[in-house]
Coordinates of C-alpha atoms and ligand atoms in Angstrom, one line a residue:
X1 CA 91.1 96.5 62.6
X2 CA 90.0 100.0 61.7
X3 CA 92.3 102.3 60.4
X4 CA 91.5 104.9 63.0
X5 CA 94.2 105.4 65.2
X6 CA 94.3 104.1 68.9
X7 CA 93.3 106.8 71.2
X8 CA 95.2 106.5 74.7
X9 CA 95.3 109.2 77.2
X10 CA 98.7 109.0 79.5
X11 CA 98.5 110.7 82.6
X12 CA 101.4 112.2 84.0
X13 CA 104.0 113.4 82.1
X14 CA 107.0 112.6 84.3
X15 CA 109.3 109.1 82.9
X16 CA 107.0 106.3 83.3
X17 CA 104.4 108.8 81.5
X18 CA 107.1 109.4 78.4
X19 CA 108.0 106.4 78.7
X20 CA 104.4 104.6 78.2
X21 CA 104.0 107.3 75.7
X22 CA 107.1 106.4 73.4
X23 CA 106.3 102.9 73.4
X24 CA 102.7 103.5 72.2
X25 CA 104.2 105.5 69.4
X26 CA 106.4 103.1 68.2
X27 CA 103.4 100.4 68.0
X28 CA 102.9 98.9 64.3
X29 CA 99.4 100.0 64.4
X30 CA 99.0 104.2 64.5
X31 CA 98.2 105.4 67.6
X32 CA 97.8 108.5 69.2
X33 CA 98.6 109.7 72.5
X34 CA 97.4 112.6 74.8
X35 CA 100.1 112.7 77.4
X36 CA 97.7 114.5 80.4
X37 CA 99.6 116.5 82.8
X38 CA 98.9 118.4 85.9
X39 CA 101.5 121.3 85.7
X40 CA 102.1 123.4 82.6
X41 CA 105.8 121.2 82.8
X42 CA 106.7 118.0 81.9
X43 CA 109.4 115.3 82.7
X44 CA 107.7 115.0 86.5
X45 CA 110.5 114.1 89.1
X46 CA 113.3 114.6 86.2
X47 CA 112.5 118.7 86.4
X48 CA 111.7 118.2 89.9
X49 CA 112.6 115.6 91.7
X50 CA 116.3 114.5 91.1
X51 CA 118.5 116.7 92.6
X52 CA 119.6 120.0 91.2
X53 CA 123.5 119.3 91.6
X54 CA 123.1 116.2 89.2
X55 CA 122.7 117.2 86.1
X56 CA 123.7 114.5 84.1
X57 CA 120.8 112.7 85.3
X58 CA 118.2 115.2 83.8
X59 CA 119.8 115.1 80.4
X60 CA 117.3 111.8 79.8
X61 CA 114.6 114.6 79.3
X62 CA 116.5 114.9 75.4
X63 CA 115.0 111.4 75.3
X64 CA 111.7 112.7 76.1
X65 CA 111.8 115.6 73.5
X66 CA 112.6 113.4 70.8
X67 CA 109.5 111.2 72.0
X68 CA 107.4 114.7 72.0
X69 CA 108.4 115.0 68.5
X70 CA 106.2 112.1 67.0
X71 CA 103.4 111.9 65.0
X72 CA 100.6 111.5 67.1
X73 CA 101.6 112.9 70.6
X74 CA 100.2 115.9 72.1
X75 CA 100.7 117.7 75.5
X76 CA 98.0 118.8 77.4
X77 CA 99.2 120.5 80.5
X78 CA 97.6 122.2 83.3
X79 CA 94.7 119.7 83.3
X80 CA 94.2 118.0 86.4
X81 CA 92.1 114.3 86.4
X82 CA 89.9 114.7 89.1
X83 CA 89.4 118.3 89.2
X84 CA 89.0 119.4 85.3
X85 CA 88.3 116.1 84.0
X86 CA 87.2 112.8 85.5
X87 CA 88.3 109.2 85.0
X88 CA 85.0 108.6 83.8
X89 CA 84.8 111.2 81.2
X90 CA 88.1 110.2 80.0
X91 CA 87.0 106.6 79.8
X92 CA 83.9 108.1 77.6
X93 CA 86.9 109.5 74.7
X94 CA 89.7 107.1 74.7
X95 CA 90.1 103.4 73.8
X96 CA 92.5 103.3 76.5
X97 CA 93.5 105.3 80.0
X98 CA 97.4 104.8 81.3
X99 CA 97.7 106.0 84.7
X100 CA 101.5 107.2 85.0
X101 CA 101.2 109.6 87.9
X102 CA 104.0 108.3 90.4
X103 CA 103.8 108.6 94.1
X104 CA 102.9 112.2 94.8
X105 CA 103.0 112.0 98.7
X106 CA 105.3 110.5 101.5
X107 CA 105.3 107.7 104.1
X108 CA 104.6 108.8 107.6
X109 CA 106.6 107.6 110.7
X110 CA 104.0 107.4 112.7
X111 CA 106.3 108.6 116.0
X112 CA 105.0 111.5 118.2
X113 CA 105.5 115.4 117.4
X114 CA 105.9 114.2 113.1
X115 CA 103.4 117.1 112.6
X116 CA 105.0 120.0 114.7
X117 CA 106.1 122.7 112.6
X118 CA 109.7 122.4 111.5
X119 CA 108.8 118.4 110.9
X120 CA 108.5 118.1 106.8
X121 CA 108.5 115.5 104.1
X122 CA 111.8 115.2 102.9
X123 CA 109.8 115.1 99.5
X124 CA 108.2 118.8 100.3
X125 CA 111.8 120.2 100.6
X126 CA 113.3 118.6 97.4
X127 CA 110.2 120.1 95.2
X128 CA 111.0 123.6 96.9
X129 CA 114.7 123.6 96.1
X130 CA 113.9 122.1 92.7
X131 CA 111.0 125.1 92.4
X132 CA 107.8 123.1 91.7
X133 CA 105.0 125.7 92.4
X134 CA 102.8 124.3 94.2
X135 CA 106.1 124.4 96.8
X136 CA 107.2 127.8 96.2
X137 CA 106.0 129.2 99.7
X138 CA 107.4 126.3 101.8
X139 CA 109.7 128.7 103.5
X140 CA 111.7 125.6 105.6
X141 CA 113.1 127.2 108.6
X142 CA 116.9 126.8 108.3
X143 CA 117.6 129.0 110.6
X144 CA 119.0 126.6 113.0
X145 CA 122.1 125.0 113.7
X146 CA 121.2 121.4 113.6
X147 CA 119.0 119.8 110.4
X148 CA 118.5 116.1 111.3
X149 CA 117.6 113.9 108.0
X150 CA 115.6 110.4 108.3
X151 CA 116.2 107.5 106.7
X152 CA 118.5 106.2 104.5
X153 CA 118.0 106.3 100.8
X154 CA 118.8 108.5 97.9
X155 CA 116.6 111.2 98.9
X156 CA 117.7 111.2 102.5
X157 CA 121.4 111.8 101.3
X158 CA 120.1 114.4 98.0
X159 CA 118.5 116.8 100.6
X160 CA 121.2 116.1 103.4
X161 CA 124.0 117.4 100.6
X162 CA 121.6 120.1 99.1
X163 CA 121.6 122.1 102.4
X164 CA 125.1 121.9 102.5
X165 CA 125.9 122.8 99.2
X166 CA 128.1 126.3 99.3
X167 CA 126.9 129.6 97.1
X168 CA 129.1 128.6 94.4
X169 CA 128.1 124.9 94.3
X170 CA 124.0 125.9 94.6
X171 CA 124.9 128.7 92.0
X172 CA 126.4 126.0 88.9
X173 CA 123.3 124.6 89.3
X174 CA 118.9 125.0 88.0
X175 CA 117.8 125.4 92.0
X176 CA 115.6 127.6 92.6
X177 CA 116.8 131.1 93.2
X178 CA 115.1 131.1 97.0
X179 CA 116.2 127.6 97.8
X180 CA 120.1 129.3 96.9
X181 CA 119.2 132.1 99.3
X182 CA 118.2 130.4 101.8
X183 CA 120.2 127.6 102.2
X184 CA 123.4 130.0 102.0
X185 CA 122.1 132.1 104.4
X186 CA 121.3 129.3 106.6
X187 CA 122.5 128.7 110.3
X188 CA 123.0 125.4 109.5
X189 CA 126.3 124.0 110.9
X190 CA 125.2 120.5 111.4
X191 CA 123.0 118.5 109.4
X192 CA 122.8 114.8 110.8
X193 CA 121.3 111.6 108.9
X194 CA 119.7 108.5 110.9
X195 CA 119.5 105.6 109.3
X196 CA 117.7 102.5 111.3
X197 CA 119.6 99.8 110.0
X198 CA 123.3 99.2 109.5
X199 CA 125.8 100.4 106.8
X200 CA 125.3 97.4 105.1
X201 CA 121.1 97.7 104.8
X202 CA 121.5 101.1 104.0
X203 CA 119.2 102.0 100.4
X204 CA 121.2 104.8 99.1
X205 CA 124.0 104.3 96.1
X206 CA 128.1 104.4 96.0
X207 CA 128.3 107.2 93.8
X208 CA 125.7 109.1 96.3
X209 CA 128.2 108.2 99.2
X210 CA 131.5 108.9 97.2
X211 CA 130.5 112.7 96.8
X212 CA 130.3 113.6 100.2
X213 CA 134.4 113.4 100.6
X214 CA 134.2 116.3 97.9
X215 CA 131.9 118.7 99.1
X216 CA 133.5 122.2 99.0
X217 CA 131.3 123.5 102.4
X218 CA 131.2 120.5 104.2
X219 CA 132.8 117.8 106.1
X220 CA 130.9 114.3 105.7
X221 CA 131.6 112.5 109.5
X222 CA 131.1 108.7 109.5
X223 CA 132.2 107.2 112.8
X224 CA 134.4 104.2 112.3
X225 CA 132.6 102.2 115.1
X226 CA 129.4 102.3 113.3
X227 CA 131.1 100.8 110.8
X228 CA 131.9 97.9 112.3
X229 CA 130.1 94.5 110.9
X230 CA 128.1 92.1 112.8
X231 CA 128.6 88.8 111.4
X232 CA 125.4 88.7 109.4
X233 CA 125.9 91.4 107.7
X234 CA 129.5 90.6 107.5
X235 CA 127.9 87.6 105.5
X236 CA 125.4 89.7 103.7
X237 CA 128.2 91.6 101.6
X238 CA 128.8 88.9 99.5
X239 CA 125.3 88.6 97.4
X240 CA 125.6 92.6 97.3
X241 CA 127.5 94.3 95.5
X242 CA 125.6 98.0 96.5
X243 CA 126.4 97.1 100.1
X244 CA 130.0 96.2 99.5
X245 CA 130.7 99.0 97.5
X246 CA 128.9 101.9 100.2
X247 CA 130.9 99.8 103.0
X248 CA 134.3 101.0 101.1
X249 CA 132.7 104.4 100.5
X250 CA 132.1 105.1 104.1
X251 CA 135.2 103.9 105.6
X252 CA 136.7 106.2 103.3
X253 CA 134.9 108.8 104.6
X254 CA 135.7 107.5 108.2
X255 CA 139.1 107.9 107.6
X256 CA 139.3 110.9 106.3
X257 CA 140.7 113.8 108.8
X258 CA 138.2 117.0 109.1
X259 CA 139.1 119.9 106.8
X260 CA 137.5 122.1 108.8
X261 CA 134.7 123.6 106.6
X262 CA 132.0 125.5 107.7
X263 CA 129.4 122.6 107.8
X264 CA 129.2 119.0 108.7
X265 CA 127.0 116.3 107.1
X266 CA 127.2 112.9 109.7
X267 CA 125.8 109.9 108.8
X268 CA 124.1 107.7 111.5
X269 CA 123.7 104.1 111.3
X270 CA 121.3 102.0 114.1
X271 CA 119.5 104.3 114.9
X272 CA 115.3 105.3 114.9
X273 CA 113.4 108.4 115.6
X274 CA 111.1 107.6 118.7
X275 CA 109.7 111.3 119.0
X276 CA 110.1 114.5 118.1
X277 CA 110.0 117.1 121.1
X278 CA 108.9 120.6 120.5
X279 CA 107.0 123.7 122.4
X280 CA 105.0 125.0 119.1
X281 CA 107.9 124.1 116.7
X282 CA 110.9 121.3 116.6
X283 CA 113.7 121.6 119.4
X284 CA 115.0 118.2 119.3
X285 CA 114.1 114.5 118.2
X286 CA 114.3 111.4 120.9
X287 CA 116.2 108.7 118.9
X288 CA 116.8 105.1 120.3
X289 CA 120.1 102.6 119.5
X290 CA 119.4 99.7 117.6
X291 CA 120.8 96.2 117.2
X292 CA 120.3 94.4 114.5
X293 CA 118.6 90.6 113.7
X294 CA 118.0 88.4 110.8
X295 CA 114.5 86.7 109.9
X296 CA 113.8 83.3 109.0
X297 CA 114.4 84.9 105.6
X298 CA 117.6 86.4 105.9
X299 CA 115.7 89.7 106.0
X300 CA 118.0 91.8 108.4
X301 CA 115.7 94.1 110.4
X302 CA 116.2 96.7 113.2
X303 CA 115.5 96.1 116.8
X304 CA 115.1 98.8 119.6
X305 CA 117.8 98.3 122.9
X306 CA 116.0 100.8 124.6
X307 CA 119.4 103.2 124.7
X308 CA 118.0 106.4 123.8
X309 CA 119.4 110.0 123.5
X310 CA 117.9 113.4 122.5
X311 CA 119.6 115.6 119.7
X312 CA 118.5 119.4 120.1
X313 CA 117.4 120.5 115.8
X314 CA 115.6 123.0 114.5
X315 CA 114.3 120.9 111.3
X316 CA 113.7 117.2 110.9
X317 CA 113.3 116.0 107.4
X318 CA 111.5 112.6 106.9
X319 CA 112.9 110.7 104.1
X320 CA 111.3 106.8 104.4
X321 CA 110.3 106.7 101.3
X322 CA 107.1 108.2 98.3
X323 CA 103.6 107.2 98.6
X324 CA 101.0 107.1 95.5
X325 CA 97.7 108.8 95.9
X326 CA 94.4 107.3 94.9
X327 CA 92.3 108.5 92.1
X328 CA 88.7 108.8 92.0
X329 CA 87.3 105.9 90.1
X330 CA 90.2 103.5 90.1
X331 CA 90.8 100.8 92.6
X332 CA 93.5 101.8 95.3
X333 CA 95.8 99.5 97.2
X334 CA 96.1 101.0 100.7
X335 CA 98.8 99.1 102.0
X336 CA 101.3 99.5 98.9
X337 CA 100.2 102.9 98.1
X338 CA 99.7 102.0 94.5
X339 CA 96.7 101.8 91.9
X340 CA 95.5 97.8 92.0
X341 CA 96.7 96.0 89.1
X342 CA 98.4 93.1 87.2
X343 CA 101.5 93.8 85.9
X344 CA 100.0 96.7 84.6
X345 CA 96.1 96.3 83.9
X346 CA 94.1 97.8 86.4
X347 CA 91.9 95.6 88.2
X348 CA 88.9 96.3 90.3
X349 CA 88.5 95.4 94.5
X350 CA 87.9 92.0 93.7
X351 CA 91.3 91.8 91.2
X352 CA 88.8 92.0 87.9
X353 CA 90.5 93.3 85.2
X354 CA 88.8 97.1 84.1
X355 CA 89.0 96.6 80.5
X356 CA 90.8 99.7 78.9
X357 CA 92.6 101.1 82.2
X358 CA 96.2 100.9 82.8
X359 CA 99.2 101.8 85.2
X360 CA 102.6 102.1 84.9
X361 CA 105.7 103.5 86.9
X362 CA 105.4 104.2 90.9
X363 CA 102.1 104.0 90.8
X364 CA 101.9 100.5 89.6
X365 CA 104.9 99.2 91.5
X366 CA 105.8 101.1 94.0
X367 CA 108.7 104.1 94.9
X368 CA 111.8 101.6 93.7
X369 CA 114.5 101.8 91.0
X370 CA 116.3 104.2 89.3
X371 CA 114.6 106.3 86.3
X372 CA 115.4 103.6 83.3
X373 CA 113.5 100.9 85.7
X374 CA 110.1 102.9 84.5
X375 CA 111.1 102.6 81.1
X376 CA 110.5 98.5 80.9
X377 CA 107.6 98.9 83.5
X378 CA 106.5 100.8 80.9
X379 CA 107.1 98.5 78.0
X380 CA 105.3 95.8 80.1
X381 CA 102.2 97.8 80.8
X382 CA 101.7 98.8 76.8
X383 CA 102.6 95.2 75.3
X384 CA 99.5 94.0 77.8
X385 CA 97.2 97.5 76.0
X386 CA 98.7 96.7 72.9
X387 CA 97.6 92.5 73.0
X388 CA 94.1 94.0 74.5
X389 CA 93.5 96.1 71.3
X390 CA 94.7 93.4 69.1
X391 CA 92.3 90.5 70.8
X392 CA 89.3 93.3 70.6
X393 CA 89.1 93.5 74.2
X394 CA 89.0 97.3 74.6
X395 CA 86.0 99.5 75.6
X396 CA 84.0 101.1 73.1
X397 CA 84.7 104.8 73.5
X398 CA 80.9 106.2 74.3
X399 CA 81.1 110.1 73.3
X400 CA 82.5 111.3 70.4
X401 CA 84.3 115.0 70.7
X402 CA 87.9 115.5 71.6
X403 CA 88.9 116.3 75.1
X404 CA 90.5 119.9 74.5
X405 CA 86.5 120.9 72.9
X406 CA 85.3 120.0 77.2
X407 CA 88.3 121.3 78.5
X408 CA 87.5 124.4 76.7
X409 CA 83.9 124.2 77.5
X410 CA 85.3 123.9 81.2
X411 CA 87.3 127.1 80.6
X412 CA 90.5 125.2 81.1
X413 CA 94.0 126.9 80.4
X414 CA 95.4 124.1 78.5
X415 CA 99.5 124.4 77.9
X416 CA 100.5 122.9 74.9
X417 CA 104.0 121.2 74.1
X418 CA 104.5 124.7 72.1
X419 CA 103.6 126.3 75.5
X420 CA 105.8 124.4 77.4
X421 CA 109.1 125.4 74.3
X422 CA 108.4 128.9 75.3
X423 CA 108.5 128.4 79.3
X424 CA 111.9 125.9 78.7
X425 CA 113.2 129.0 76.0
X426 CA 112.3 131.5 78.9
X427 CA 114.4 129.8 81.9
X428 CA 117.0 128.8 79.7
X429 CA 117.9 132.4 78.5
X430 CA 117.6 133.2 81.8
X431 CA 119.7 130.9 82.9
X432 CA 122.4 131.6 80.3
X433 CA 122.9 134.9 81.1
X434 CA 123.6 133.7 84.7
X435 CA 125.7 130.9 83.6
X436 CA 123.4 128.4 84.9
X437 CA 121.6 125.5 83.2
X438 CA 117.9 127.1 83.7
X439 CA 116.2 129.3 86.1
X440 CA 113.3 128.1 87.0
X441 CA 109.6 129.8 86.7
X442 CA 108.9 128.8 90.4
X443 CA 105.3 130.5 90.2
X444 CA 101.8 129.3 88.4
X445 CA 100.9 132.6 87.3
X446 CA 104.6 133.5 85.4
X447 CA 104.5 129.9 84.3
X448 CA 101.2 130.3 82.7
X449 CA 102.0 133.7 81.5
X450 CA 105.3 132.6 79.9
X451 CA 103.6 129.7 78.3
X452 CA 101.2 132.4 76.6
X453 CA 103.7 134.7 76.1
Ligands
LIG501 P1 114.2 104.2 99.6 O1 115.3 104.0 98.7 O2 113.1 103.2 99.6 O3 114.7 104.5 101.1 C1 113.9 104.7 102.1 C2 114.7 104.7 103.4 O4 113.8 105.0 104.5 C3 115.3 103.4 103.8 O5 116.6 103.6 104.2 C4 114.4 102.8 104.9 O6 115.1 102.0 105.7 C5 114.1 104.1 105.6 N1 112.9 103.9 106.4 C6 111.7 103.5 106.1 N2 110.8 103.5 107.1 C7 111.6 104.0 108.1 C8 111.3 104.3 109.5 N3 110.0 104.1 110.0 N4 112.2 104.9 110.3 C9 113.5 105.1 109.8 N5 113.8 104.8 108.5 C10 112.9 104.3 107.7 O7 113.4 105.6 99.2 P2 113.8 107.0 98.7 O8 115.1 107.4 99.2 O9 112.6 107.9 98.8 O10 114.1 106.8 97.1 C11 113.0 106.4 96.2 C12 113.6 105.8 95.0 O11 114.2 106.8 94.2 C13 114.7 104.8 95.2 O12 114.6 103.7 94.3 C14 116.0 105.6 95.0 O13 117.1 104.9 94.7 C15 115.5 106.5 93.8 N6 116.3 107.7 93.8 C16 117.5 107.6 93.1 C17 118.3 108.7 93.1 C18 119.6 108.6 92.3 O14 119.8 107.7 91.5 N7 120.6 109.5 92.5 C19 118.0 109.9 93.7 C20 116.8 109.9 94.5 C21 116.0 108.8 94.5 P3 115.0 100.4 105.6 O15 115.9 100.0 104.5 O16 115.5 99.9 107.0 O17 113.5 100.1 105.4

């Protein structure tokens, strides 16, 4: 083997992307890794996706520095596949393309009035609060007094708690500065989640459920009748410890008296959307009781009674779950909402491996598991690069040049890593002075200007 390092482009720069990135670098051969990324910030859902009032879970980006700190890596930020560069051209300049992009959209319903305004992704509404800037205008109508989340996961609960986090609470934390505003001044007295199935299918963790008794604004309302088991589920509890757990969690909640705060956060079980009603904008939501039946499988699935009832709200926020996007060039899986692959080698429409093209996080697998699950999706995609290089089987890069000299060409503003230090120095002095962790640039241009600065 030549001793030219192995050139791999990695694009996205959220954890699957370090991740890929840091097990590349620690190969016995020498690599080197362009870690492609569309904003001029890295770390993907860590800066912008977990939830502001959690910030023990974003300290994993230290992991990522030190990664950003080895021979070989480079950032390259601002540079959009598709747009600046094409899958092709980058196929032309590296021995090896890892797709690490995530799932950049959401799931639909598919129920009547999901497009009337004041009907969002749950997923729009955590990247404004967490000040991505391509969300910075989103201006969600709180005005309100009734917010009603779907679905039952951790991102239904994240955004259900966020909008009823008090000043003081929002004000400890890296949220945006017109998420705080808003959501204090907010008419917001109610804020309801609807989950389909039962307490016992529902996605989202313990500690996620154990908060909500210690929310300084808020009052989290189970009622104790929901609560109630059928005997499947009743059975269920044993092989699941998750389940068992939020079961003691939420009766915990259900006993708990009301304090009386200013808000309310009530968590729904057996229930669906059917539509949302609205003259120009959300007034209420048509939701439907259900009952509960288990498959052939044991799979425990939600079945419509017909009993329906209509909550008046001002804002419906659908949280069912992330969706990948497809990218021009690579072979997209409609159904799953992922790029097509085998354990991590892309493969064409007729499941063909494309020599030289990988995947890796949720856009190889899907929107599951917690931030560490990308890290041995990761591991499995690069030991499958890493055998390809070593059996010979990877392209021959056709053009020579790097990327940055048709980037430039293209009169692309690439941010650097050392670009990205001096938008990470900016927010956190300003955030210091506020006693906060950051405060975020929420803005392309004073990104890119503070990048430059
Ligand atoms: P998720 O965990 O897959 O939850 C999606 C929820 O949507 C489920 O409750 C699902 O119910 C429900 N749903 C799907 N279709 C529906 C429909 N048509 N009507 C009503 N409800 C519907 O997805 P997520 O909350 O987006 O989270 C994505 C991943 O990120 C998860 O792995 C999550 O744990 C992780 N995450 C972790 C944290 C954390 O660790 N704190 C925070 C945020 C996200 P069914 O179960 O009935 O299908």
């Amino acid at each position: 083997m030549s001793s030219s390092p192995l050139r791999v482009a990695v694009i996205g720069s959220g954890p699957a992307g370090f991740y890929a990135a840091g097990h590349l670098l620690a190969a016995e051969l020498p690599v080197h890794v362009d870690l492609i990324e569309r904003l001029p910030t890295p770390w993907g859902l860590v800066r912008l996706g977990v939830a502001p009032d959690h910030p023990k879970i974003k300290t994993v980006s230290k992991a990522f520095e030190k990664i950003a700190g080895k021979e070989g890596f480079r950032f390259l930020g601002n540079v959009e596949v598709g747009r600046d560069v094409s899958h092709a051209e980058l196929a032309e300049r590296y021995d090896a393309i890892v797709y690490t992009v995530g799932a950049q959209t959401d799931r639909r319903l598919g129920i009547p009035g999901e497009d009337l305004p004041g009907s969002l992704p749950a997923t729009a509404l955590v990247a404004w609060y967490n000040g991505h800037p391509d969300f910075a205008d989103l201006a969600p109508d709180l005005s309100g007094e009734r917010v009603v989340v779907i679905g039952a996961g951790n991102v239904a609960i994240d955004v259900a708690r966020m909008l009823v986090l008090d000043e003081a609470e929002l004000r400890a934390t890296d949220t945006s500065d017109t998420a705080i505003e808003a959501i204090t001044a907010a008419g917001l007295k109610e804020l309801v989640l609807l989950a389909r199935r039962g307490p016992a299918q529902a996605a989202f963790t313990t500690p996620e459920v154990v908060e909500l008794q210690e929310l300084a604004g808020a009052d989290a309302i189970v009622d104790p009748a929901e609560l109630e088991l059928d005997a499947v589920s009743e059975a269920s509890l044993a092989d699941d410890t998750n389940a068992e757990r939020n079961l003691v969690a939420l009766r915990a909640i259900a006993a708990l008296p009301l304090a009386g705060k200013p808000r309310r956060l009530q968590l729904r079980f057996c229930v669906s959307p059917v539509e949302i009603l609205g003259d120009g904008k959300v007034e209420a939501i048509v939701i439907e009781r259900n009952r509960l039946e288990a498959d052939e499988q044991g799979r425990i699935s939600a079945v419509p009674t017909g009993e329906r009832e209509t909550i008046p709200c001002s804002l419906v926020l659908r949280s069912v779950g992330y969706r990948g996007i497809a990218i021009a060039g690579v072979a997209f899986d409609e159904r799953a909402g992922t790029i097509r692959n085998a354990g991590g080698r892309i493969t064409d429409e007729a499941g063909a491996v494309v020599p030289g093209a990988y995947c890796a996080g949720w856009i190889k697998r899907g929107p599951s598991g917690v931030i560490g699950t990308n890290k041995k999706c990761a591991a499995e995609t690069v030991e499958l690069l890493l055998e390809d290089a070593a059996a010979g089987t990877l392209p021959v890069p056709a053009a020579t040049g790097d990327l940055a000299g048709l980037l430039a060409e293209r009169g692309v503003q690439v941010i650097s890593y050392a670009g990205w230090q001096k938008i990470d120095a900016a927010e956190l002095a300003a955030g210091e002075v506020q006693g906060r962790p950051r405060v975020k640039l929420t803005r392309w241009a004073d990104l890119l200007a503070a990048a430059s600065a």
